[in-house]
Short mmCIF file of C-alpha atoms and ligand atoms in Angstrom, two decimals:
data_model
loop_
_atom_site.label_atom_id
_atom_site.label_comp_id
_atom_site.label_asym_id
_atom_site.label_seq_id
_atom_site.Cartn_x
_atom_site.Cartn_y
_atom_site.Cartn_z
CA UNK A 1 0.00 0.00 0.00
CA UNK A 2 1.31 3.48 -0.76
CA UNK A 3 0.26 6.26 1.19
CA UNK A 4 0.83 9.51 1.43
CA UNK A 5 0.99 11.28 5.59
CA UNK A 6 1.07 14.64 6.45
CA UNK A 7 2.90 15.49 9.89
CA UNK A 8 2.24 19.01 11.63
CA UNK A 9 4.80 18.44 14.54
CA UNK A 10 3.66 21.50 15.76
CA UNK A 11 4.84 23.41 19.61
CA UNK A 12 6.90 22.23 22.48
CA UNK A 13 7.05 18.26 22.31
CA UNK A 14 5.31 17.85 19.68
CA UNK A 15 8.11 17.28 18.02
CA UNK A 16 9.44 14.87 19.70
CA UNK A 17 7.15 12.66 19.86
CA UNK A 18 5.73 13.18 15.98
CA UNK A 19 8.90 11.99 15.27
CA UNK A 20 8.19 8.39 17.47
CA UNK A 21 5.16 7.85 15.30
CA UNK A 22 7.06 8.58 12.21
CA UNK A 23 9.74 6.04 12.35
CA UNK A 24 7.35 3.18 13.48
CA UNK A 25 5.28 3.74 11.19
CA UNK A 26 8.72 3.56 8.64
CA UNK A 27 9.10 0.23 10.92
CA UNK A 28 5.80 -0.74 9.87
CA UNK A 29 6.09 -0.02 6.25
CA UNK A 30 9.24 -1.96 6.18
CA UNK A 31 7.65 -4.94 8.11
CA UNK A 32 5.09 -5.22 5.74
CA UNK A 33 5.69 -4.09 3.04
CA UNK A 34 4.02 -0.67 2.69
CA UNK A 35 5.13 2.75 1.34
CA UNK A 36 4.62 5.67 3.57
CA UNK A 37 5.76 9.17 2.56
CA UNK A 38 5.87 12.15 4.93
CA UNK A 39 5.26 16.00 4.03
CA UNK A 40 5.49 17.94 7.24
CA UNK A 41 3.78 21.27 7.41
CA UNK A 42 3.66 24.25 10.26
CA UNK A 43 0.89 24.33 12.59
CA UNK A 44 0.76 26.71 15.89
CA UNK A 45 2.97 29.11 17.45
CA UNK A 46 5.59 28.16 15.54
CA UNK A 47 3.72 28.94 12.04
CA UNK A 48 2.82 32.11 13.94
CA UNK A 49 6.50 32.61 14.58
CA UNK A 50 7.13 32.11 10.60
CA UNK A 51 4.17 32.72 8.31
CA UNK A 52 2.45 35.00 10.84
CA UNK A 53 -0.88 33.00 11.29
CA UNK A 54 -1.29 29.78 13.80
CA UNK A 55 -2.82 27.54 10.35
CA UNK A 56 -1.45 28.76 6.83
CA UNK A 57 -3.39 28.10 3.83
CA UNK A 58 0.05 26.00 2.57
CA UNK A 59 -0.40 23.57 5.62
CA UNK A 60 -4.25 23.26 4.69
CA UNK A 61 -3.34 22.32 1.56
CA UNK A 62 -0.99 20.17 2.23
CA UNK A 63 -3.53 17.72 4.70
CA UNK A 64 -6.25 18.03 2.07
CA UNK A 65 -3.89 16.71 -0.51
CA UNK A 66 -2.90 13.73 1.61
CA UNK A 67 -4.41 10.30 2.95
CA UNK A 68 -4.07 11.12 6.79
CA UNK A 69 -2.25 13.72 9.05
CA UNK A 70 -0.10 12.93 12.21
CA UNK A 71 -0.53 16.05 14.67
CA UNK A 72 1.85 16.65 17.79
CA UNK A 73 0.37 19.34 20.10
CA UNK A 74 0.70 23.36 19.88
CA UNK A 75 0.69 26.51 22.24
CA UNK A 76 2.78 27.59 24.97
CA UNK A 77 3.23 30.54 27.21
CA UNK A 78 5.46 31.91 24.56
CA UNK A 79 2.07 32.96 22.60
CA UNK A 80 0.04 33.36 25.58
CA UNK A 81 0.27 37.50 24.71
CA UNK A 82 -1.35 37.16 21.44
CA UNK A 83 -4.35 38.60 20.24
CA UNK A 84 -7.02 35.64 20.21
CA UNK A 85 -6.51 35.26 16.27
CA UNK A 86 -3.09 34.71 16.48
CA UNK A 87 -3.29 32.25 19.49
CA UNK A 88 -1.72 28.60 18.39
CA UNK A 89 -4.88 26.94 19.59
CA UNK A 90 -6.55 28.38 17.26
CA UNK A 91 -4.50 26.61 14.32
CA UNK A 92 -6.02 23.42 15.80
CA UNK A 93 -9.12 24.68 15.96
CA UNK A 94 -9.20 25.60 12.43
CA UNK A 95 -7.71 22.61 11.05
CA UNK A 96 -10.32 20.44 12.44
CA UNK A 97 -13.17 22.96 11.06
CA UNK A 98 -11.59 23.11 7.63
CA UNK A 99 -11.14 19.10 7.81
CA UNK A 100 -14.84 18.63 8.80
CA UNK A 101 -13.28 16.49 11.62
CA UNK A 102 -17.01 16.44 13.42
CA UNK A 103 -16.12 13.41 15.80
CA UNK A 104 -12.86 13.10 17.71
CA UNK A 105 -12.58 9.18 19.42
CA UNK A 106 -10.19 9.09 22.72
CA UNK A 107 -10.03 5.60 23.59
CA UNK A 108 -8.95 4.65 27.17
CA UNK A 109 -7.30 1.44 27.89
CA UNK A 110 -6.31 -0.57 30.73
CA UNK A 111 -2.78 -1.68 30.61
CA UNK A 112 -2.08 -4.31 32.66
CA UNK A 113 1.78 -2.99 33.13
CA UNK A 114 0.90 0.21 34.01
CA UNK A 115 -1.71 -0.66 36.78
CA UNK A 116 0.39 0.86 39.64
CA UNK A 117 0.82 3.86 37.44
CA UNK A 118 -3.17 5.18 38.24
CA UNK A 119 -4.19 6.95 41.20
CA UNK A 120 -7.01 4.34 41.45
CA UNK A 121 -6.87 1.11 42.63
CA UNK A 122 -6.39 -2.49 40.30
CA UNK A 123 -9.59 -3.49 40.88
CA UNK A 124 -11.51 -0.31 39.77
CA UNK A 125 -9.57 0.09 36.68
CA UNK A 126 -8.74 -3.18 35.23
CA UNK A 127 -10.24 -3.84 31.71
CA UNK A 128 -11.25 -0.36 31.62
CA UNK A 129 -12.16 -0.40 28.15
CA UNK A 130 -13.75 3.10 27.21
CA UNK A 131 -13.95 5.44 24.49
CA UNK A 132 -15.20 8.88 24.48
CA UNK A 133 -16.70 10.40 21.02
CA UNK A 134 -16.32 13.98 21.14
CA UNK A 135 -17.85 15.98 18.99
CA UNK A 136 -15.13 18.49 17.49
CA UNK A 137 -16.68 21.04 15.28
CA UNK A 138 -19.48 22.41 17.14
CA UNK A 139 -20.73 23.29 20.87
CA UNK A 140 -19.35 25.78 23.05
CA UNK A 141 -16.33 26.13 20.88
CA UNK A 142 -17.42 27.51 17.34
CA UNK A 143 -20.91 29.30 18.62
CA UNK A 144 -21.45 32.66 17.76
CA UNK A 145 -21.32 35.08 19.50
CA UNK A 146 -18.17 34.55 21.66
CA UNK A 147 -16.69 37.76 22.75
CA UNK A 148 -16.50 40.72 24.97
CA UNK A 149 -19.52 43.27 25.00
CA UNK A 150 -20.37 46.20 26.42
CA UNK A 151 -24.22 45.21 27.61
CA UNK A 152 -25.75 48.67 29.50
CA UNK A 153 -22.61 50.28 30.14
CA UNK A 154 -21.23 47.20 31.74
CA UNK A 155 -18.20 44.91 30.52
CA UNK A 156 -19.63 41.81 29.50
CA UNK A 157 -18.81 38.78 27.91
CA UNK A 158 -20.97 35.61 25.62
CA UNK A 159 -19.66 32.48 24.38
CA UNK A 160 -22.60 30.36 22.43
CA UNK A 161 -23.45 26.80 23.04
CA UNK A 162 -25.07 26.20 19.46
CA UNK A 163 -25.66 23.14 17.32
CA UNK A 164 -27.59 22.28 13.93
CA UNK A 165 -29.60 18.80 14.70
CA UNK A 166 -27.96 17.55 11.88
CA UNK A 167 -24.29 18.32 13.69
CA UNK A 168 -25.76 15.72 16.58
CA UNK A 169 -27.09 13.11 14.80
CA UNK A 170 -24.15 12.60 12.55
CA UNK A 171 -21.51 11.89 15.92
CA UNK A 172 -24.64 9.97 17.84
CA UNK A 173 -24.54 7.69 14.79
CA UNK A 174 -21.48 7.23 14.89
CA UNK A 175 -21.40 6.32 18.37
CA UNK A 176 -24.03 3.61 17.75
CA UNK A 177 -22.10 2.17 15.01
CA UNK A 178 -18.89 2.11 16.88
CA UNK A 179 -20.68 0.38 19.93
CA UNK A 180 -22.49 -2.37 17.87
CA UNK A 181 -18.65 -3.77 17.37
CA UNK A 182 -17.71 -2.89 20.94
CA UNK A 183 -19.51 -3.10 23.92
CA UNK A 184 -22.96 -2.57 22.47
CA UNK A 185 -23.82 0.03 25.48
CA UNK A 186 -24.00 4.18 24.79
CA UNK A 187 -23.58 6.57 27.50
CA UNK A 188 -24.96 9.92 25.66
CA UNK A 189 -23.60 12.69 28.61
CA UNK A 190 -25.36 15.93 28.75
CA UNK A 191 -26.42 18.56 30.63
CA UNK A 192 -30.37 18.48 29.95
CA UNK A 193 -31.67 19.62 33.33
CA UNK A 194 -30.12 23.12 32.82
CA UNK A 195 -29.33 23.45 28.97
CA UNK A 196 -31.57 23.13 26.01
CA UNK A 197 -28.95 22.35 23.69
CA UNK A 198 -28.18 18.66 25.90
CA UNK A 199 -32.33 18.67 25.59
CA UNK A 200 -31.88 18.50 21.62
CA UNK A 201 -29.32 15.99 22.27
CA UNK A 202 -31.08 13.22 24.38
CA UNK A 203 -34.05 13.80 21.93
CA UNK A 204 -31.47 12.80 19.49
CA UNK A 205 -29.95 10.04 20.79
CA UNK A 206 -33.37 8.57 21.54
CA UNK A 207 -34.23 8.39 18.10
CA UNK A 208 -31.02 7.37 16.75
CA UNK A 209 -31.24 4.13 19.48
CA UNK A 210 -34.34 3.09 17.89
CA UNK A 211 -32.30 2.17 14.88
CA UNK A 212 -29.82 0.24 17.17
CA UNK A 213 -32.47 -2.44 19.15
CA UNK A 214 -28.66 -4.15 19.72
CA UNK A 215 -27.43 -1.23 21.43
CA UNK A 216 -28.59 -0.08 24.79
CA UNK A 217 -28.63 3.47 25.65
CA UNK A 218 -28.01 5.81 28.98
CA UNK A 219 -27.99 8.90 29.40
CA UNK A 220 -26.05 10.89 31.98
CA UNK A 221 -25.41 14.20 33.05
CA UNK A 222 -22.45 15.70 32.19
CA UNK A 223 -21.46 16.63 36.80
CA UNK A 224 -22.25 12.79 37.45
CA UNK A 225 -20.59 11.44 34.52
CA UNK A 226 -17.33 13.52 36.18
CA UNK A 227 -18.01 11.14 38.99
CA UNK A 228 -18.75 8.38 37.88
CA UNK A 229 -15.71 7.84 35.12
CA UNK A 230 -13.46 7.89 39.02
CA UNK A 231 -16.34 5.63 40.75
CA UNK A 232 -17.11 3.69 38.04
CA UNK A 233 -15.03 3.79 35.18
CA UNK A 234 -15.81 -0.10 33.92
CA UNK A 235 -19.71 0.65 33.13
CA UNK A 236 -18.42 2.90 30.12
CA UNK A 237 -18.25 1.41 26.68
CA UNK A 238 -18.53 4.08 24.00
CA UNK A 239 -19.22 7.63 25.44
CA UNK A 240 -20.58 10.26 23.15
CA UNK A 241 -21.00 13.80 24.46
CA UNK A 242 -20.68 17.78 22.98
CA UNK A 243 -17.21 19.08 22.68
CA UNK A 244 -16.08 20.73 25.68
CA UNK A 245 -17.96 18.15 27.79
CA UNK A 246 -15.54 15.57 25.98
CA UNK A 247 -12.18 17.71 26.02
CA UNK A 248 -13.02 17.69 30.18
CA UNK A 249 -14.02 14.43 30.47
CA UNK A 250 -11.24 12.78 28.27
CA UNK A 251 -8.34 14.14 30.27
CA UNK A 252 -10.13 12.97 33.63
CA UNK A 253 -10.51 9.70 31.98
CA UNK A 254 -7.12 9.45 30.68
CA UNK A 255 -5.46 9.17 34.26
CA UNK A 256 -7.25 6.39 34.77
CA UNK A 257 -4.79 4.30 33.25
CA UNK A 258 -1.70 5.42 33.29
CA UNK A 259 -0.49 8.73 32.23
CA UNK A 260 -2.46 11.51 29.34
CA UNK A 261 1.25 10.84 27.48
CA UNK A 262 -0.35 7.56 26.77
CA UNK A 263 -3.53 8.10 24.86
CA UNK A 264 -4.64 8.68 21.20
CA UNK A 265 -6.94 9.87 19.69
CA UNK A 266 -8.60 10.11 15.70
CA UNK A 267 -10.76 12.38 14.07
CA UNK A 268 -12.81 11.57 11.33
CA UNK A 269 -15.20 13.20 9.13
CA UNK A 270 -17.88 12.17 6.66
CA UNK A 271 -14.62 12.17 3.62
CA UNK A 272 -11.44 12.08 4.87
CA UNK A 273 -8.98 13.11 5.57
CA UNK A 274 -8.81 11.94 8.92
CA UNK A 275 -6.50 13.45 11.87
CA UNK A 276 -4.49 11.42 14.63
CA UNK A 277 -3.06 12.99 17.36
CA UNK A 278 -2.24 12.56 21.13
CA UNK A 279 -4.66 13.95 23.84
CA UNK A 280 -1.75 15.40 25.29
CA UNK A 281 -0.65 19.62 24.74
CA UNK A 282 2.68 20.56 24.19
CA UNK A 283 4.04 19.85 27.46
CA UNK A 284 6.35 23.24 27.47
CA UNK A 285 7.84 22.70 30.20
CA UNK A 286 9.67 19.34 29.42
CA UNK A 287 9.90 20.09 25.79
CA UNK A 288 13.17 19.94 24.77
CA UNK A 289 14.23 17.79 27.76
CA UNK A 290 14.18 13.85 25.49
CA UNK A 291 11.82 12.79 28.66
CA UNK A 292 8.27 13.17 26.83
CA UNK A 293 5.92 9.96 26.32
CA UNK A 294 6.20 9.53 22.72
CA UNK A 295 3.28 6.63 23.41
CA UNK A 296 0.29 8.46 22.65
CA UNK A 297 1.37 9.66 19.44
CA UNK A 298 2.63 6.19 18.62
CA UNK A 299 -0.88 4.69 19.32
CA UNK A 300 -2.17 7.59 17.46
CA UNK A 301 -0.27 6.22 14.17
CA UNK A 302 -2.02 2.78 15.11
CA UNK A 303 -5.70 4.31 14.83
CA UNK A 304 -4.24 5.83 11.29
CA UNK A 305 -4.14 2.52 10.19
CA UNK A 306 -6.55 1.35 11.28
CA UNK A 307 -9.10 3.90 10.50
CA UNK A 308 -7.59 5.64 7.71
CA UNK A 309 -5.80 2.57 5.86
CA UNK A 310 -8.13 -0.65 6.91
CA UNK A 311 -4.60 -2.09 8.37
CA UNK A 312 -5.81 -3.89 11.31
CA UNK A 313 -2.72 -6.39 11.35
CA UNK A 314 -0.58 -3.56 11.66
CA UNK A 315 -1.95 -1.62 14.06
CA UNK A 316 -1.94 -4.70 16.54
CA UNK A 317 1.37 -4.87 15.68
CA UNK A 318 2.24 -1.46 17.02
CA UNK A 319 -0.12 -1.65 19.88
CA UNK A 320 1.60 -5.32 20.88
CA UNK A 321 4.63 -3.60 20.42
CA UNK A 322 3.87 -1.04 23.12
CA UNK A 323 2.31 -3.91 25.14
CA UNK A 324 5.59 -5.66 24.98
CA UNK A 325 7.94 -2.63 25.66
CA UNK A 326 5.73 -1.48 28.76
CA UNK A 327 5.86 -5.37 30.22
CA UNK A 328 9.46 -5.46 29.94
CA UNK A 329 9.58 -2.46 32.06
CA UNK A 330 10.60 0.41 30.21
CA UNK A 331 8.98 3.49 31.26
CA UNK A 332 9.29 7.20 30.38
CA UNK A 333 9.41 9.62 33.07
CA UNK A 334 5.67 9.82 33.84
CA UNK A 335 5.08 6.39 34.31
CA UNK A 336 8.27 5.30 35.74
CA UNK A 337 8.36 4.39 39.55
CA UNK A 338 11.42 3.10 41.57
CA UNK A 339 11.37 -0.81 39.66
CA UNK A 340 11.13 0.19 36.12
CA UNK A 341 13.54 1.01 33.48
CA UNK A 342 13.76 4.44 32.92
CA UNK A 343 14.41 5.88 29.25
CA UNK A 344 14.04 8.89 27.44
CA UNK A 345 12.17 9.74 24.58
CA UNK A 346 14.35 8.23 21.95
CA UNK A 347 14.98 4.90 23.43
CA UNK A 348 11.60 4.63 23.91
CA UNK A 349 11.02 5.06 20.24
CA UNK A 350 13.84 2.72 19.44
CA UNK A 351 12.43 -0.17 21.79
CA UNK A 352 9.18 0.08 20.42
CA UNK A 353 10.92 0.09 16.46
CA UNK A 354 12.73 -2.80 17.34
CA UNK A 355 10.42 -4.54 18.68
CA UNK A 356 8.13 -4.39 15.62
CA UNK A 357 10.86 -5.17 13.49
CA UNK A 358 11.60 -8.12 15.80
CA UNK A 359 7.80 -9.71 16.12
CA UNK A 360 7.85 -12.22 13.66
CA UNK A 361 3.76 -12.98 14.90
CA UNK A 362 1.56 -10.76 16.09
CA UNK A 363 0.54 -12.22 19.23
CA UNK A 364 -2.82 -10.82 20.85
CA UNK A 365 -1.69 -9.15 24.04
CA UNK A 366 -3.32 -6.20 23.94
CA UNK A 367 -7.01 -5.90 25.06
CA UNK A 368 -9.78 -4.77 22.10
CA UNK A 369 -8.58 -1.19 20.93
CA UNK A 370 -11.03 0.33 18.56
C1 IPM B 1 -7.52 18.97 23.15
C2 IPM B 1 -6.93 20.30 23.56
C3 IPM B 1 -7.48 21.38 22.63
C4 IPM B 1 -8.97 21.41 22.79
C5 IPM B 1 -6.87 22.77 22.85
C6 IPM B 1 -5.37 22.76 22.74
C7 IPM B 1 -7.48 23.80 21.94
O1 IPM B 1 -7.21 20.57 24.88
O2 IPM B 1 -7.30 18.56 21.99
O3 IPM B 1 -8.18 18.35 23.96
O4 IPM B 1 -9.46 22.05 23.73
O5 IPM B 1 -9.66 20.80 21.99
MG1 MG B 2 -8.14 18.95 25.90
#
């Protein structure tokens, strides 16, 4: 298979760890037999730095002329000054807009070898198998109005909570569908005692779960959900919910299991396309340093295969990989405790390379990763 990848390392260790998921996914091309090229393009407060805008149209281009992109992470305080426009977030915000990238999937898996890595006990979080849909083009983060006014004299401000019904039913599908091959179970979080956009989106869900007899449906509000994913984490199978409700939730839920250096994440839209980058940000103050988790941007490249190139054999075979490397005790600085091997970046990278070029089989370690 030949494809073509475009990488926006992006801010602070982003690229470092952009640069993991490159070379084992040059591991995985060699392994079997696959031709991946790489176009890198500027993203964030370092495009700022250069072009003058967080997203140029060049770097727009670029992903819309190519079969996936690889994202590291942008911002820092270095851009913190900037007028809002200018802000690297913003580059990320835009990219996903102009990519149509309307659901964003943040899986969260138990690992057995990082058990004494969570601040919960074994028995809460083992087989934690969850995965949060997030809707990523909509909600409280694209409404309008959002800014400062001047309401009777007095400084004021509005940010807009607003969705077409269309916007909801397209990621509650998707939820369904990816829950009939999971779990079959869809926890639809909202806020529908106090907001009339979560009112919309139960009345949604209910009528997208008549389609789905297999699937059974729950809905939740968004300040119990918070509670619950610590409580309760193992009721969870897929989790669909607006977009900042899912960019708070998925960081509470990636703790669970380890570390946030360890998760991935895609998003997909109706064409393609799609995006994979870490949940993590750009880390600023250990950028730099060789001591980031390249992990989650190495799963990340796993979900490109598997949802952007139908490469399931592959993406095992990094996710093993990981598997393996993590059981024989290497750990990067956030999940390392007194027994474990500690290594930095790189030889993290290298050990997970060499182990994929090293696995003649692919032998099912891992539990189900979607
Ligand atoms: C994430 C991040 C982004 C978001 C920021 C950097 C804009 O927190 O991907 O979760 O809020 O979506
Ligand atoms: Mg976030």
């Amino acid at each position: 298979m030949k494809k073509r990848i475009a990488v926006l390392p992006g801010d602070g260790i982003g690229k470092e760890v952009t640069k993991g998921a490159v070379e084992v996914l040059q591991a995985i091309g060699e392994r079997f037999g696959h031709q991946f090229s790489f176009v890198y393009g500027k993203i964030g407060g370092e495009a700022v730095n250069t072009e003058g805008t967080p997203l140029p149209d060049e770097t727009i281009d670029l992903c819309k002329g190519s079969d996936a992109v690889l994202l590291g992470a942008v911002g820092g305080p270095k851009w913190d000054h900037l007028p809002v426009h200018l802000r690297p977030e913003k580059g990320l915000l835009k990219i996903r807009k102009e990519l149509n990238l309307y659901a964003n999937l943040r899986p969260t898996n138990y690992f057995e070898s990082l058990a004494d890595s969570s601040p919960l006990r074994k028995e809460f979080i083992e087989h934690v198998d969850m995965l949060i849909v997030r809707e990523l083009t909509g909600g409280l983060y694209f409404g309008k109005p959002s800014e400062r006014v001047n309401q009777n004299g007095k400084d004021a401000v509005v940010d807009t909570l607003f969705y077409e019904k269309e916007e909801i039913e397209r990621v509650i599908r998707l939820a369904f569908e990816l829950a009939r091959k999971r779990g079959r179970k869809v926890t639809s979080i909202d806020k529908a005692n106090v907001l009339e956009s979560s009112r919309m989106w139960r009345e949604v869900a209910e009528q997208t779960s008549k389609k789905y007899p297999e699937v059974i449906l729950e809905h939740m509000l968004v300040d119990n959900a918070a509670m619950q994913i610590i409580k309760n984490p193992k009721q969870f199978d897929v989790v669909v919910t607006e977009n900042m409700f899912g960019d708070i939730l998925s960081d509470e839920a990636s703790v669970l299991t380890g570390s946030l250096g360890m998760l991935p994440s895609a998003s997909l839209s109706l064409s393609g396309p799609y995006l994979y980058e870490p949940i993590h940000g750009s880390a600023p103050d250990i950028a730099g340093k060789g001591i980031a988790n390249p992990i989650g941007a190495i799963l990340s490249a796993a979900m490109m295969l598997r949802h952007s190139f139908n490469l399931e054999k592959e993406a095992k075979s990094i996710e093993n990989a990981v598997s393996e490397v993590l059981e024989a005790g290497y750990r990067t600085a956030d999940i390392v405790s007194s027994s474990y091997k500690r290594v930095s970046t790189s030889e993290m990278i290298e050990e997970i390379r060499a182990t994929i070029l090293d696995n003649e089989a692919t032998i099912n370690i891992m539990n189900c990763y979607v």
